[in-house]
PDB file of C-alpha atoms in Angstrom:
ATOM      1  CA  UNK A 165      -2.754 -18.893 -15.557  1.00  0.00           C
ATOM      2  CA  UNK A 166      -5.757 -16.891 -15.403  1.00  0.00           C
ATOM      3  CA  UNK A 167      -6.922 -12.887 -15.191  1.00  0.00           C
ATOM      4  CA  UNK A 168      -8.775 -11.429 -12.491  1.00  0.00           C
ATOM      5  CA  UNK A 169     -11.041 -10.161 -15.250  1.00  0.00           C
ATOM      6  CA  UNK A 170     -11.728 -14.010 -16.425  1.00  0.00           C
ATOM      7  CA  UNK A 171     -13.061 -14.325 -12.667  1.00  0.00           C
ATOM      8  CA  UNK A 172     -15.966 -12.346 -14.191  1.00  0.00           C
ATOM      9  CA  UNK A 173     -16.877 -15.522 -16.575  1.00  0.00           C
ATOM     10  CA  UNK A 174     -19.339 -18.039 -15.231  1.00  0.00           C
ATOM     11  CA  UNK A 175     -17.335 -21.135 -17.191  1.00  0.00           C
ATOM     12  CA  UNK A 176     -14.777 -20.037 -15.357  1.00  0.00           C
ATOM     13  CA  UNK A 177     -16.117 -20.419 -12.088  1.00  0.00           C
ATOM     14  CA  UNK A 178     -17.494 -23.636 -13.688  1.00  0.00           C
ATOM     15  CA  UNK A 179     -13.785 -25.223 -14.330  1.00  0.00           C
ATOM     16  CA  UNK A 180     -13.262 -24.002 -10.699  1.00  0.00           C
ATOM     17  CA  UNK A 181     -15.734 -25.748  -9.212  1.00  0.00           C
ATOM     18  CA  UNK A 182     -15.079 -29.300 -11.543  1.00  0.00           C
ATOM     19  CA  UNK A 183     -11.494 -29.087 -10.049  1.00  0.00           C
ATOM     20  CA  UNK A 184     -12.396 -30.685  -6.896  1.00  0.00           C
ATOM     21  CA  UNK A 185     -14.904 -32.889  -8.470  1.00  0.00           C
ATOM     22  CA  UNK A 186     -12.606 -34.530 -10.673  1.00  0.00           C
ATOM     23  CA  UNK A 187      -9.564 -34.431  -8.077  1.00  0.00           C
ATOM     24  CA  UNK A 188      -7.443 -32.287 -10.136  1.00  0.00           C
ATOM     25  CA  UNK A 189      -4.977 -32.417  -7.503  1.00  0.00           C
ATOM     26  CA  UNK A 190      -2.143 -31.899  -9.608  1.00  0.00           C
ATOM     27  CA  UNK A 191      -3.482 -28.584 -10.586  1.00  0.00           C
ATOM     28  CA  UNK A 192      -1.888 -25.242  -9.942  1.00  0.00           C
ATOM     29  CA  UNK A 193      -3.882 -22.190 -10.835  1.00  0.00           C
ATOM     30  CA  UNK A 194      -2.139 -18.582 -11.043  1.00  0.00           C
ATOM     31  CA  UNK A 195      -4.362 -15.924 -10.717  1.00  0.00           C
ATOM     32  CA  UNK A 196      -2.588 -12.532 -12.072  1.00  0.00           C
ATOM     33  CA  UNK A 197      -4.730  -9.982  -9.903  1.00  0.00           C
ATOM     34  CA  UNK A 198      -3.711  -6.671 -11.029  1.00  0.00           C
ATOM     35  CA  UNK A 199      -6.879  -5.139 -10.225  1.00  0.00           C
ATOM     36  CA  UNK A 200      -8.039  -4.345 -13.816  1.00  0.00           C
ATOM     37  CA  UNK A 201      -9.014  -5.528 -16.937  1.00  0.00           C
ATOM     38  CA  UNK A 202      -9.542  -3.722 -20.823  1.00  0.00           C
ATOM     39  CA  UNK A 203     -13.381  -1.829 -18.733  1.00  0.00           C
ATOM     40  CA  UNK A 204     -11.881  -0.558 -15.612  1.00  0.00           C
ATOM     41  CA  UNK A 205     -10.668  -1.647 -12.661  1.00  0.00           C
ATOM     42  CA  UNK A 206     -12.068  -5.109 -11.455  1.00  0.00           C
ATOM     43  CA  UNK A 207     -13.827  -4.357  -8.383  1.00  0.00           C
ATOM     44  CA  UNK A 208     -15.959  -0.946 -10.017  1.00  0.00           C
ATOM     45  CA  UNK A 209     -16.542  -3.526 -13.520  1.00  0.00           C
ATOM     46  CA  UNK A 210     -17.377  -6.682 -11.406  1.00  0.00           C
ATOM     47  CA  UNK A 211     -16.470  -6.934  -7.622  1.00  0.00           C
ATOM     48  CA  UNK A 212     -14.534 -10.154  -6.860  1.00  0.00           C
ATOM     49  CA  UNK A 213     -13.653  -9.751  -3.074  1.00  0.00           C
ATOM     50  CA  UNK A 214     -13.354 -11.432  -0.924  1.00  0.00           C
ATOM     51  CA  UNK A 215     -12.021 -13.412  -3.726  1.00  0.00           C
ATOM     52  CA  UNK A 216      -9.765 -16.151  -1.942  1.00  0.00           C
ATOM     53  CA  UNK A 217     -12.975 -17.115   0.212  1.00  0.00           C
ATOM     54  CA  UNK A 218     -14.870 -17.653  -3.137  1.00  0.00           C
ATOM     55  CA  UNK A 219     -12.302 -19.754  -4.064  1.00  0.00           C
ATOM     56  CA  UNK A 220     -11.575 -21.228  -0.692  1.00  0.00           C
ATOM     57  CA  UNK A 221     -15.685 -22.271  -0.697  1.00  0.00           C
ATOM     58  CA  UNK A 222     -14.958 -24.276  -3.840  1.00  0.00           C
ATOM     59  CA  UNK A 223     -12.771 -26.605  -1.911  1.00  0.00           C
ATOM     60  CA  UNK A 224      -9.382 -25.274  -3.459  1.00  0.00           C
ATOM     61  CA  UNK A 225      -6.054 -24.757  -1.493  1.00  0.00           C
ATOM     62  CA  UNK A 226      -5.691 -21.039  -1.782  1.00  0.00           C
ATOM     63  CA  UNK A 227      -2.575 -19.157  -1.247  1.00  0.00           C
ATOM     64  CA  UNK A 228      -1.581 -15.395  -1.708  1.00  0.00           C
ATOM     65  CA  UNK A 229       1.708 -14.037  -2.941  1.00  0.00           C
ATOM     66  CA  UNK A 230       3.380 -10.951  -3.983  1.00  0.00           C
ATOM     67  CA  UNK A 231       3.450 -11.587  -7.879  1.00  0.00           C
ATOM     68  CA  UNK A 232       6.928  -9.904  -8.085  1.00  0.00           C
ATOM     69  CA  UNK A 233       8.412 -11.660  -6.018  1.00  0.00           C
ATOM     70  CA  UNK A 234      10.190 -14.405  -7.391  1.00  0.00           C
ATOM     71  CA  UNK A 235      11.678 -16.256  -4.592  1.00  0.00           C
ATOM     72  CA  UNK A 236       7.928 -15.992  -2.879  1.00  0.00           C
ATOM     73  CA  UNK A 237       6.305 -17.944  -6.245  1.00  0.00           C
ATOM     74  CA  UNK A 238       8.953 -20.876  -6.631  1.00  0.00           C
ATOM     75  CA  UNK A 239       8.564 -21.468  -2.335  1.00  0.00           C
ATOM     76  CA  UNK A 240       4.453 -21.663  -3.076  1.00  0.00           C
ATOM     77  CA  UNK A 241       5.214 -23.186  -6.563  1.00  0.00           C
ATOM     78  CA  UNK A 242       6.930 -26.038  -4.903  1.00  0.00           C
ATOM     79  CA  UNK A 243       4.869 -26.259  -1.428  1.00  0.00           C
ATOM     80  CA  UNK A 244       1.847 -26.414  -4.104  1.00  0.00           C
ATOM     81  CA  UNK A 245       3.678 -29.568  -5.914  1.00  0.00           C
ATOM     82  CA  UNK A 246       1.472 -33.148  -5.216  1.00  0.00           C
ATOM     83  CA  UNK A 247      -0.883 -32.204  -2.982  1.00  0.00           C
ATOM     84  CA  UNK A 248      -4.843 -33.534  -1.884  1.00  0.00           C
ATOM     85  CA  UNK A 249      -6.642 -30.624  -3.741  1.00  0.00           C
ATOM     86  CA  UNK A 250      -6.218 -28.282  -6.776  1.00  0.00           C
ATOM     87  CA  UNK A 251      -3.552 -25.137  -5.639  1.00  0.00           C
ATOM     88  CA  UNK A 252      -4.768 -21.354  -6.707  1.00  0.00           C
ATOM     89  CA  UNK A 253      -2.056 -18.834  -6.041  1.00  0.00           C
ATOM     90  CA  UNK A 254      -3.491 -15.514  -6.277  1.00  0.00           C
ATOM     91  CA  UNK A 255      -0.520 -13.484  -7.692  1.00  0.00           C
ATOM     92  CA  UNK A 256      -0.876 -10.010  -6.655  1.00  0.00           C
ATOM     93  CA  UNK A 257       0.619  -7.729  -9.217  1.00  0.00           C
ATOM     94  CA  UNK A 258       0.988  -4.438 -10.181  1.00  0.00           C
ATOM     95  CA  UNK A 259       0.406  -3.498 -13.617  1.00  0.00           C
ATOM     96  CA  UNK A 260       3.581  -2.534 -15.725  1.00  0.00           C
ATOM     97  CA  UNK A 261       5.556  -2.655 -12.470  1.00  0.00           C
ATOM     98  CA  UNK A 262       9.019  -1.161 -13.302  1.00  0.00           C
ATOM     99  CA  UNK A 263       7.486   1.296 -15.841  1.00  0.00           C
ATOM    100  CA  UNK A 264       7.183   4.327 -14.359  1.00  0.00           C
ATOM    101  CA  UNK A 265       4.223   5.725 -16.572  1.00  0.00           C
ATOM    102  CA  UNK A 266       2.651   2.403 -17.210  1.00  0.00           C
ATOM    103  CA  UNK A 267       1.330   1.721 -13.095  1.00  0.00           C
ATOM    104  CA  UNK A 268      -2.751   2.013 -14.310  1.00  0.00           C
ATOM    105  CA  UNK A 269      -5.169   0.975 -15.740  1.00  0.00           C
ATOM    106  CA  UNK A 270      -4.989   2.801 -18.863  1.00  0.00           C
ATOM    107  CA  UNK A 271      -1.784   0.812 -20.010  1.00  0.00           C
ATOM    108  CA  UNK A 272      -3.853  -2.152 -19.877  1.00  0.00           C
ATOM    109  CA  UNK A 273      -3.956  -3.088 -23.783  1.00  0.00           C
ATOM    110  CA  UNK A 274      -2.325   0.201 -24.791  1.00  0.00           C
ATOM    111  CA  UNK A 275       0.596  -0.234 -27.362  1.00  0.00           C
ATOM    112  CA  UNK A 276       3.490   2.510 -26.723  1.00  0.00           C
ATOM    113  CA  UNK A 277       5.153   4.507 -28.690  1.00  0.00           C
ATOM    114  CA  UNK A 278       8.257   4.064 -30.042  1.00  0.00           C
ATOM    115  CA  UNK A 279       9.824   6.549 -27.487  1.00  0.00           C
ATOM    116  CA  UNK A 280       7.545   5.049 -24.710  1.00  0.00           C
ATOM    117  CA  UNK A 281       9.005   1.374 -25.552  1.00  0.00           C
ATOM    118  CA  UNK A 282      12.662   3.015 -25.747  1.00  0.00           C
ATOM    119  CA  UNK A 283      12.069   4.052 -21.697  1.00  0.00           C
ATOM    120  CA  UNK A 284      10.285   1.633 -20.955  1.00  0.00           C
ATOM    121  CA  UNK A 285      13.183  -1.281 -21.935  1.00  0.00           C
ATOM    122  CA  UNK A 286      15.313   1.469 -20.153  1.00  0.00           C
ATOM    123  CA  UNK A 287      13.758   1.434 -16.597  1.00  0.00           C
ATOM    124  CA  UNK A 288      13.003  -2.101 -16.722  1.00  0.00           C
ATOM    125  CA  UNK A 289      16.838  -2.954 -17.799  1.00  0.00           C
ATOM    126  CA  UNK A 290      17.670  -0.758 -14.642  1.00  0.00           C
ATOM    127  CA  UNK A 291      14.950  -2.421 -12.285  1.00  0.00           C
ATOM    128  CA  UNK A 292      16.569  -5.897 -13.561  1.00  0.00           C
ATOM    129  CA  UNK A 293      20.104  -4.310 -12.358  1.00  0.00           C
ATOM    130  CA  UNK A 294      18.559  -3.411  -8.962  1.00  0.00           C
ATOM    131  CA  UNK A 295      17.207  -7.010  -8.352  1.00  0.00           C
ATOM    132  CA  UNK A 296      20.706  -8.584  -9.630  1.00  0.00           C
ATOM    133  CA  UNK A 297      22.383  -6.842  -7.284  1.00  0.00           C
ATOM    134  CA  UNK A 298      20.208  -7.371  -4.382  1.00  0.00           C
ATOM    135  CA  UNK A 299      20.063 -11.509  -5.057  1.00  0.00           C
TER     136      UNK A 299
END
């Protein structure tokens, strides 16, 4: 698992591009793209798009997902399984989905407080309810 902020890093891009070099085929990359990291959002702090061709160009299978969705990341977690060239699934997320005050940037690295956490657990607990019931 990577960030969409650790696309910023050069060695990153460098392990990237040694994946199809070495035939890490057995590979599979999640990249958590939320859109932000600790600066800002990604794409004012260091643009990235189109990021799945950047990837694409470095000879990677590249596949996009909701992040949320769990039944979407198994189905690409298993197609990705034994396959001819290192997998990426770009996982787009929201950050502190479920959380009704928590949806930007400025959560990002933020501790709540004790009340925050106590509402927090509480939506989440009722967003987990939600899900149950509709699986």
């Amino acid at each position: 698992m990577i960030s969409d902020g650790e696309l910023d890093e050069g060695s990153t891009w460098e392990a990237l591009n040694a994946c199809h070099r070495f035939k890490l085929n057995n590979l599979i990359i999640l990249v958590d793209r939320n859109n932000i990291q600790i600066s800002g959002k990604t794409e004012e702090v260091w643009p990235l798009e189109p990021v799945k061709e950047k990837l694409e160009a470095f000879n990677l299978q590249v596949y996009e997902v909701d992040g949320h969705s769990i039944p979407g990341l198994i189905h690409l977690l298993n197609r990705a399984r034994n396959r001819e060239k290192t997998q990426v699934i770009i996982c787009k997320n929201i950050p502190g989905k479920g959380v009704s005050f928590c949806q930007d940037y400025t959560w990002h690295g933020k501790t709540p407080t004790k009340e925050e956490a106590k509402l927090a657990l509480h939506e989440l607990e009722e967003e987990r309810k939600k899900i149950l019931k509709e699986n």
